[in-house]
Amino acid sequence: MEWKLFAHLRDAADGQSVSVDIEEDATVETALDALLASRPALAEEVLDENEELADHIRVLVNGEDPFAAADGLATAVDEETELALFPPVSGG
Amino acid sequence: MRPDLDPEQLDRYSRHIIMNDVGPEGQAALLDTDVLVVGAGGLGAPVLQYLAAAGIGRLGIVDDDVVERSNLQRQVIHGDDDVGRPKVDSAAEFVTGLNPDVTVDRHELRLARENATDLVADYDIVVDASDNFATRFLVNDACTLSGTPFSHGAIFQFEGQVTTFSGDSPCYRCLFPEAPPEGTVPDCATAGVLGVLPGTIGCMQATEVVKLAMDYGETLEGRLVAYDAAEMSFEEIPVAAKPDCPVCGDDPAIASVADASYEGRCSLAED
């Protein structure tokens, strides 16, 4: 499946999308683990000091917020799911 | 609302007035709207250009910077002769030169906890065209706490984010509750920015302001457009009200800008 990245996360991952292999019972969380295993430099950008997804990084599942529309990081995903990590930007 | 327009205004704004969906009433609404533009840089430049041309009655410009040569690649209201001058002076001159109908308020200062509430209260609509998270969270909080609609635009290299908040709920903190730790998300000076990018995003912000002023069309309320100039693609990201939002949620921890700190993470004040 594919993760889409925005803004400075593209620099950290060296690309705007990253393909990862997932298991059959994958969730957003295991797909995120697979992404960070594939692109370790991203971990510093998207995880907080407790190794959890940082408050300022939005995760999107098929363009929607899984914390509002589904089960958050426990939301089931498959090969067809579009996942994205979206940070704020500040330039003007 | 002004009942009539003078002959010069009928001429100047004729291409607005001739449209059924704008008409003299829409133009009069624009002339009766006061807009505060926070930042006279890359985003502020096209915002000020088009709002001035559209005949927004009063434009407030907030900026404490002077024009630098490295600004001119994108900040199109400032010229080579303006290097070293306060941006508010250069911007005000541009606006007056384009449209003497517009009253300009120059606020040569940095938006701060001490002045934000009073400044915002003096305008109908606010445009966040700033270049740092501290100002962005302060604009959000001051506008949301006072119910003032505002346009949010922000840029990074080839990418832009633009959305509109009604002043009610959701707000920017529903999307991003706190600023990223300092130094993690690079600014334009560090990361660079495509010169034309703020032109695109700023024009979208100006479009939203004009629609808000005329109460016309569908704004970006509830959705954020993520624009990628490299791909020439637009994606929409939903912006939903969060019940635990510290500003517009059910039990907000921030009841005034005095309750938050606008340094670092822009979270609750320590005192």
Coordinates of C-alpha atoms in Angstrom, one line a residue:
Chain A
M1 CA 0.0 0.0 0.0
E2 CA 1.0 3.6 -0.4
W3 CA 1.6 6.4 2.1
K4 CA 1.4 9.9 0.8
L5 CA 3.5 12.6 2.5
F6 CA 3.2 16.3 2.6
A7 CA 5.6 19.3 3.1
H8 CA 8.8 18.7 5.0
L9 CA 7.9 15.0 5.6
R10 CA 8.7 14.5 1.9
D11 CA 12.3 15.6 2.5
A12 CA 12.6 13.3 5.5
A13 CA 11.3 10.3 3.5
D14 CA 13.1 11.3 0.3
G15 CA 9.9 11.2 -1.7
Q16 CA 6.3 12.2 -1.7
S17 CA 4.9 8.6 -1.6
V18 CA 6.3 5.5 0.0
S19 CA 5.1 1.9 -0.7
V20 CA 5.0 -0.5 2.2
D21 CA 4.0 -4.1 2.6
I22 CA 1.3 -4.8 5.1
E23 CA -0.2 -8.0 6.7
E24 CA -3.8 -9.1 6.1
D25 CA -5.0 -7.7 9.4
A26 CA -3.2 -4.4 9.1
T27 CA -4.3 -1.2 10.8
V28 CA -3.2 2.4 10.5
E29 CA -0.8 1.8 13.3
T30 CA 0.9 -1.3 11.8
A31 CA 1.0 0.5 8.4
L32 CA 2.7 3.5 10.1
D33 CA 5.2 1.1 11.8
A34 CA 6.0 -0.3 8.3
L35 CA 6.4 3.2 6.9
L36 CA 8.8 4.2 9.7
A37 CA 10.8 1.0 9.4
S38 CA 11.2 1.8 5.7
R39 CA 12.0 5.5 6.3
P40 CA 13.6 5.8 9.8
A41 CA 14.3 9.5 9.3
L42 CA 10.6 10.1 9.4
A43 CA 10.2 8.9 12.9
E44 CA 11.8 12.0 14.3
E45 CA 9.4 14.2 12.4
V46 CA 6.1 12.4 13.2
L47 CA 6.6 10.8 16.6
D48 CA 6.6 12.7 20.0
E49 CA 8.8 12.1 23.0
N50 CA 6.6 9.1 24.0
E51 CA 7.1 7.5 20.5
E52 CA 3.5 8.2 19.7
L53 CA 2.1 10.1 16.7
A54 CA 2.7 13.8 17.4
D55 CA -0.3 16.0 18.0
H56 CA 0.6 18.3 15.1
I57 CA 0.7 15.5 12.5
R58 CA -2.7 14.7 10.9
V59 CA -3.1 11.1 9.6
L60 CA -5.6 10.7 6.8
V61 CA -7.3 7.5 5.8
N62 CA -8.8 7.8 2.3
G63 CA -8.8 11.6 2.8
E64 CA -10.7 11.4 6.1
D65 CA -9.6 11.8 9.7
P66 CA -9.8 8.3 11.2
F67 CA -10.1 9.7 14.7
A68 CA -13.4 11.4 13.7
A69 CA -14.7 8.9 11.2
A70 CA -13.3 5.6 12.3
D71 CA -11.2 3.9 15.0
G72 CA -8.2 6.1 15.0
L73 CA -4.9 4.2 14.7
A74 CA -6.8 0.9 15.1
T75 CA -8.7 1.5 11.8
A76 CA -8.3 -1.4 9.5
V77 CA -6.5 -0.8 6.2
D78 CA -5.9 -2.9 3.1
E79 CA -3.9 -2.6 -0.1
E80 CA -6.4 -0.2 -1.6
T81 CA -6.5 2.2 1.4
E82 CA -4.9 5.7 0.8
L83 CA -2.9 6.8 3.8
A84 CA -1.4 10.2 4.3
L85 CA 0.6 12.2 6.9
F86 CA -0.1 15.9 6.8
P87 CA 1.8 18.4 8.9
P88 CA 1.1 22.2 9.3
V89 CA 3.3 24.6 7.4
S90 CA 4.0 28.2 8.5
G91 CA 5.5 30.1 5.6
G92 CA 4.0 33.3 4.3
Chain B
M1 CA -24.8 49.6 3.6
R2 CA -24.2 52.6 1.3
P3 CA -27.2 53.2 -0.8
D4 CA -25.4 54.5 -3.8
L5 CA -22.0 54.7 -5.5
D6 CA -20.6 57.8 -7.0
P7 CA -19.9 58.1 -10.8
E8 CA -16.2 57.3 -10.4
Q9 CA -17.0 54.2 -8.4
L10 CA -19.6 53.1 -10.9
D11 CA -16.8 53.3 -13.5
R12 CA -14.1 51.7 -11.4
Y13 CA -16.2 48.8 -10.2
S14 CA -18.3 48.4 -13.4
R15 CA -17.1 44.8 -14.1
H16 CA -18.3 43.8 -10.6
I17 CA -21.5 45.8 -10.8
I18 CA -22.5 44.4 -14.2
M19 CA -22.6 40.9 -12.7
N20 CA -26.0 39.9 -11.5
D21 CA -24.5 38.0 -8.6
V22 CA -22.5 41.1 -7.4
G23 CA -24.3 44.2 -8.6
P24 CA -24.3 47.6 -6.8
E25 CA -25.3 45.8 -3.6
G26 CA -22.3 43.5 -3.6
Q27 CA -19.9 46.3 -4.4
A28 CA -21.4 48.4 -1.7
A29 CA -20.8 45.5 0.7
L30 CA -17.2 45.4 -0.3
L31 CA -16.8 49.1 0.3
D32 CA -18.4 48.7 3.7
T33 CA -16.0 45.9 4.8
D34 CA -13.0 46.4 7.0
V35 CA -10.3 43.7 6.6
L36 CA -7.1 43.2 8.7
V37 CA -4.2 41.6 6.8
V38 CA -1.6 40.1 9.1
G39 CA 1.7 40.1 7.2
A40 CA 2.6 42.1 4.1
G41 CA 4.9 39.5 2.7
G42 CA 4.5 36.8 0.1
L43 CA 0.8 36.0 0.9
G44 CA 0.0 39.5 2.0
A45 CA 1.1 41.0 -1.3
P46 CA -1.5 39.5 -3.6
V47 CA -4.1 39.7 -0.8
L48 CA -3.6 43.4 -0.6
Q49 CA -3.4 43.9 -4.3
Y50 CA -6.8 42.2 -5.0
L51 CA -8.6 43.5 -1.9
A52 CA -7.5 47.0 -2.8
A53 CA -8.5 46.6 -6.4
A54 CA -11.9 45.1 -5.3
G55 CA -12.6 48.2 -3.2
I56 CA -12.5 46.8 0.3
G57 CA -13.4 49.9 2.3
R58 CA -10.7 49.8 4.9
L59 CA -7.5 47.7 4.9
G60 CA -5.4 47.3 8.1
I61 CA -1.9 46.1 7.5
V62 CA 0.1 44.5 10.3
D63 CA 3.9 44.0 9.8
D64 CA 7.0 44.9 11.8
D65 CA 9.5 44.0 9.1
V66 CA 11.4 46.0 6.6
V67 CA 11.7 45.0 2.9
E68 CA 14.7 42.9 2.1
R69 CA 16.1 42.2 -1.3
S70 CA 15.5 38.5 -0.8
N71 CA 11.7 39.3 -0.4
L72 CA 11.3 40.6 -3.9
Q73 CA 11.3 37.2 -5.6
R74 CA 7.7 36.8 -4.4
Q75 CA 6.5 39.9 -2.4
V76 CA 5.2 41.7 -5.5
I77 CA 3.9 44.9 -3.9
H78 CA 7.4 45.9 -2.8
G79 CA 10.0 47.2 -5.3
D80 CA 13.7 47.4 -5.5
D81 CA 13.6 51.0 -4.2
D82 CA 11.7 49.9 -1.1
V83 CA 14.6 47.7 0.3
G84 CA 15.2 48.9 3.9
R85 CA 11.7 50.6 4.2
P86 CA 9.0 49.3 6.6
K87 CA 6.8 46.9 4.7
V88 CA 3.6 48.6 6.0
D89 CA 4.8 51.9 4.3
S90 CA 5.6 50.2 1.0
A91 CA 2.3 48.2 1.1
A92 CA 0.2 51.2 2.1
E93 CA 1.7 53.2 -0.8
F94 CA 0.8 50.4 -3.2
V95 CA -2.8 50.2 -2.0
T96 CA -3.3 53.9 -2.2
G97 CA -1.7 54.1 -5.6
L98 CA -4.0 51.4 -6.9
N99 CA -7.2 52.6 -5.4
P100 CA -7.6 55.9 -3.5
D101 CA -11.1 54.7 -2.4
V102 CA -9.5 52.4 0.2
T103 CA -8.6 53.7 3.7
V104 CA -5.3 52.1 4.9
D105 CA -4.4 51.6 8.5
R106 CA -0.7 51.0 9.0
H107 CA 0.1 48.9 12.0
E108 CA 3.9 48.7 12.2
L109 CA 4.0 46.2 14.9
R110 CA 4.2 42.5 15.6
L111 CA 0.9 40.9 16.4
A112 CA 1.2 40.0 20.1
R113 CA -1.0 38.8 23.0
E114 CA -1.2 42.4 24.2
N115 CA -2.6 43.9 21.0
A116 CA -4.3 41.1 19.1
T117 CA -7.7 41.3 20.7
D118 CA -8.1 45.0 20.2
L119 CA -6.8 44.9 16.7
V120 CA -9.1 42.1 15.6
A121 CA -12.1 43.8 17.2
D122 CA -11.7 46.8 14.9
Y123 CA -12.2 44.7 11.7
D124 CA -14.9 42.5 10.1
I125 CA -12.6 39.9 8.6
V126 CA -8.9 38.9 9.2
V127 CA -6.4 37.4 6.7
D128 CA -3.6 35.3 8.2
A129 CA -0.8 36.0 5.8
S130 CA 1.9 35.7 8.5
D131 CA 5.1 33.6 8.3
N132 CA 5.3 31.9 11.7
F133 CA 3.4 29.5 13.9
A134 CA 3.3 31.9 16.9
T135 CA 1.4 34.5 14.9
R136 CA -0.8 31.9 13.3
F137 CA -2.0 30.4 16.6
L138 CA -2.5 33.9 18.0
V139 CA -4.6 35.0 14.9
N140 CA -6.7 31.8 15.3
D141 CA -7.3 32.3 19.0
A142 CA -8.1 36.0 18.8
C143 CA -10.4 35.5 15.9
T144 CA -12.2 32.4 17.2
L145 CA -12.6 33.9 20.7
S146 CA -14.2 37.0 19.2
G147 CA -16.2 35.2 16.5
T148 CA -14.3 37.0 13.7
P149 CA -14.1 35.1 10.3
F150 CA -10.6 34.6 9.0
S151 CA -8.7 33.2 6.0
H152 CA -5.7 31.0 6.7
G153 CA -3.0 30.5 4.1
A154 CA 0.5 29.0 4.6
I155 CA 3.2 27.9 2.2
F156 CA 6.2 25.6 2.1
Q157 CA 8.5 25.2 -1.0
F158 CA 6.0 24.0 -3.7
E159 CA 3.0 23.4 -1.4
G160 CA 0.3 25.6 0.0
Q161 CA -2.5 25.2 2.6
V162 CA -5.5 27.4 2.5
T163 CA -8.8 27.3 4.4
T164 CA -11.4 29.6 5.9
F165 CA -12.8 29.7 9.4
S166 CA -16.1 31.3 10.3
G167 CA -14.9 32.5 13.7
D168 CA -17.1 29.9 15.4
S169 CA -16.1 26.2 15.2
P170 CA -14.1 24.4 13.9
C171 CA -10.9 26.5 14.2
Y172 CA -7.2 26.0 13.3
R173 CA -6.6 24.2 16.6
C174 CA -9.2 21.6 15.7
L175 CA -6.8 20.6 12.9
F176 CA -3.5 21.3 14.7
P177 CA -4.0 21.7 18.5
E178 CA -0.4 22.9 19.1
A179 CA 2.5 24.3 17.1
P180 CA 5.2 21.7 16.2
P181 CA 8.3 21.8 18.4
E182 CA 10.4 24.7 17.4
G183 CA 12.8 24.0 14.5
T184 CA 10.9 20.8 13.3
V185 CA 8.9 22.5 10.5
P186 CA 11.2 24.8 8.5
D187 CA 10.2 28.3 7.4
C188 CA 10.7 30.0 4.0
A189 CA 14.1 31.4 5.0
T190 CA 15.4 27.9 5.7
A191 CA 13.5 25.7 3.3
G192 CA 12.9 28.2 0.4
V193 CA 9.7 28.8 -1.5
L194 CA 8.7 29.0 -5.1
G195 CA 8.2 32.7 -5.8
V196 CA 4.8 32.4 -7.5
L197 CA 3.3 30.0 -4.9
P198 CA 2.2 32.7 -2.4
G199 CA 0.6 34.4 -5.4
T200 CA -1.7 31.4 -6.0
I201 CA -2.5 30.9 -2.3
G202 CA -2.8 34.6 -1.6
C203 CA -5.3 35.0 -4.5
M204 CA -7.4 32.2 -3.0
Q205 CA -7.4 33.9 0.3
A206 CA -8.4 37.2 -1.3
T207 CA -11.2 35.3 -3.2
E208 CA -12.5 33.9 0.1
V209 CA -12.5 37.4 1.7
V210 CA -14.4 38.9 -1.2
K211 CA -17.0 36.1 -0.9
L212 CA -17.3 36.5 2.9
A213 CA -17.8 40.3 2.5
M214 CA -20.5 39.8 -0.1
D215 CA -22.0 36.8 1.7
Y216 CA -21.8 34.9 -1.6
G217 CA -20.9 31.4 -2.7
E218 CA -19.3 28.5 -0.8
T219 CA -16.2 29.2 1.3
L220 CA -13.6 26.8 2.3
E221 CA -15.2 26.5 5.7
G222 CA -14.8 22.9 6.9
R223 CA -12.2 21.9 4.3
L224 CA -8.6 22.8 3.7
V225 CA -7.2 22.9 0.2
A226 CA -3.6 21.4 -0.1
Y227 CA -2.1 22.8 -3.3
D228 CA 1.0 21.3 -4.9
A229 CA 2.4 23.6 -7.5
A230 CA 4.9 20.9 -8.7
E231 CA 2.0 18.5 -9.5
M232 CA -0.5 21.3 -10.2
S233 CA -2.9 19.3 -7.9
F234 CA -5.5 20.4 -5.3
E235 CA -6.6 18.1 -2.5
E236 CA -9.2 18.7 0.1
I237 CA -8.7 17.8 3.7
P238 CA -11.7 17.8 6.0
V239 CA -11.6 20.3 8.9
A240 CA -14.1 19.1 11.6
A241 CA -14.9 20.7 14.9
K242 CA -13.2 18.8 17.7
P243 CA -15.1 18.5 21.0
D244 CA -11.8 18.7 22.9
C245 CA -10.4 21.7 21.0
P246 CA -8.7 24.0 23.5
V247 CA -10.3 27.1 22.0
C248 CA -13.7 26.2 20.4
G249 CA -14.4 22.8 22.1
D250 CA -17.0 21.9 24.7
D251 CA -14.8 22.8 27.7
P252 CA -12.1 25.2 26.3
A253 CA -9.0 25.8 28.3
I254 CA -8.2 29.0 26.4
A255 CA -10.9 31.6 27.1
S256 CA -8.7 34.6 26.2
V257 CA -5.4 35.0 24.5
A258 CA -3.9 35.6 28.0
D259 CA -4.5 31.9 28.7
A260 CA -2.1 30.7 26.0
S261 CA 1.6 31.2 25.4
Y262 CA 2.6 32.2 21.9
E263 CA 6.1 30.8 22.0
G264 CA 7.3 27.3 21.4
R265 CA 4.2 25.0 21.1
C266 CA 1.7 27.8 21.5
S267 CA -0.1 25.8 24.2
L268 CA -1.4 26.8 27.6
A269 CA 0.4 29.6 29.5
E270 CA 2.5 28.5 32.4
D271 CA 1.2 31.3 34.7

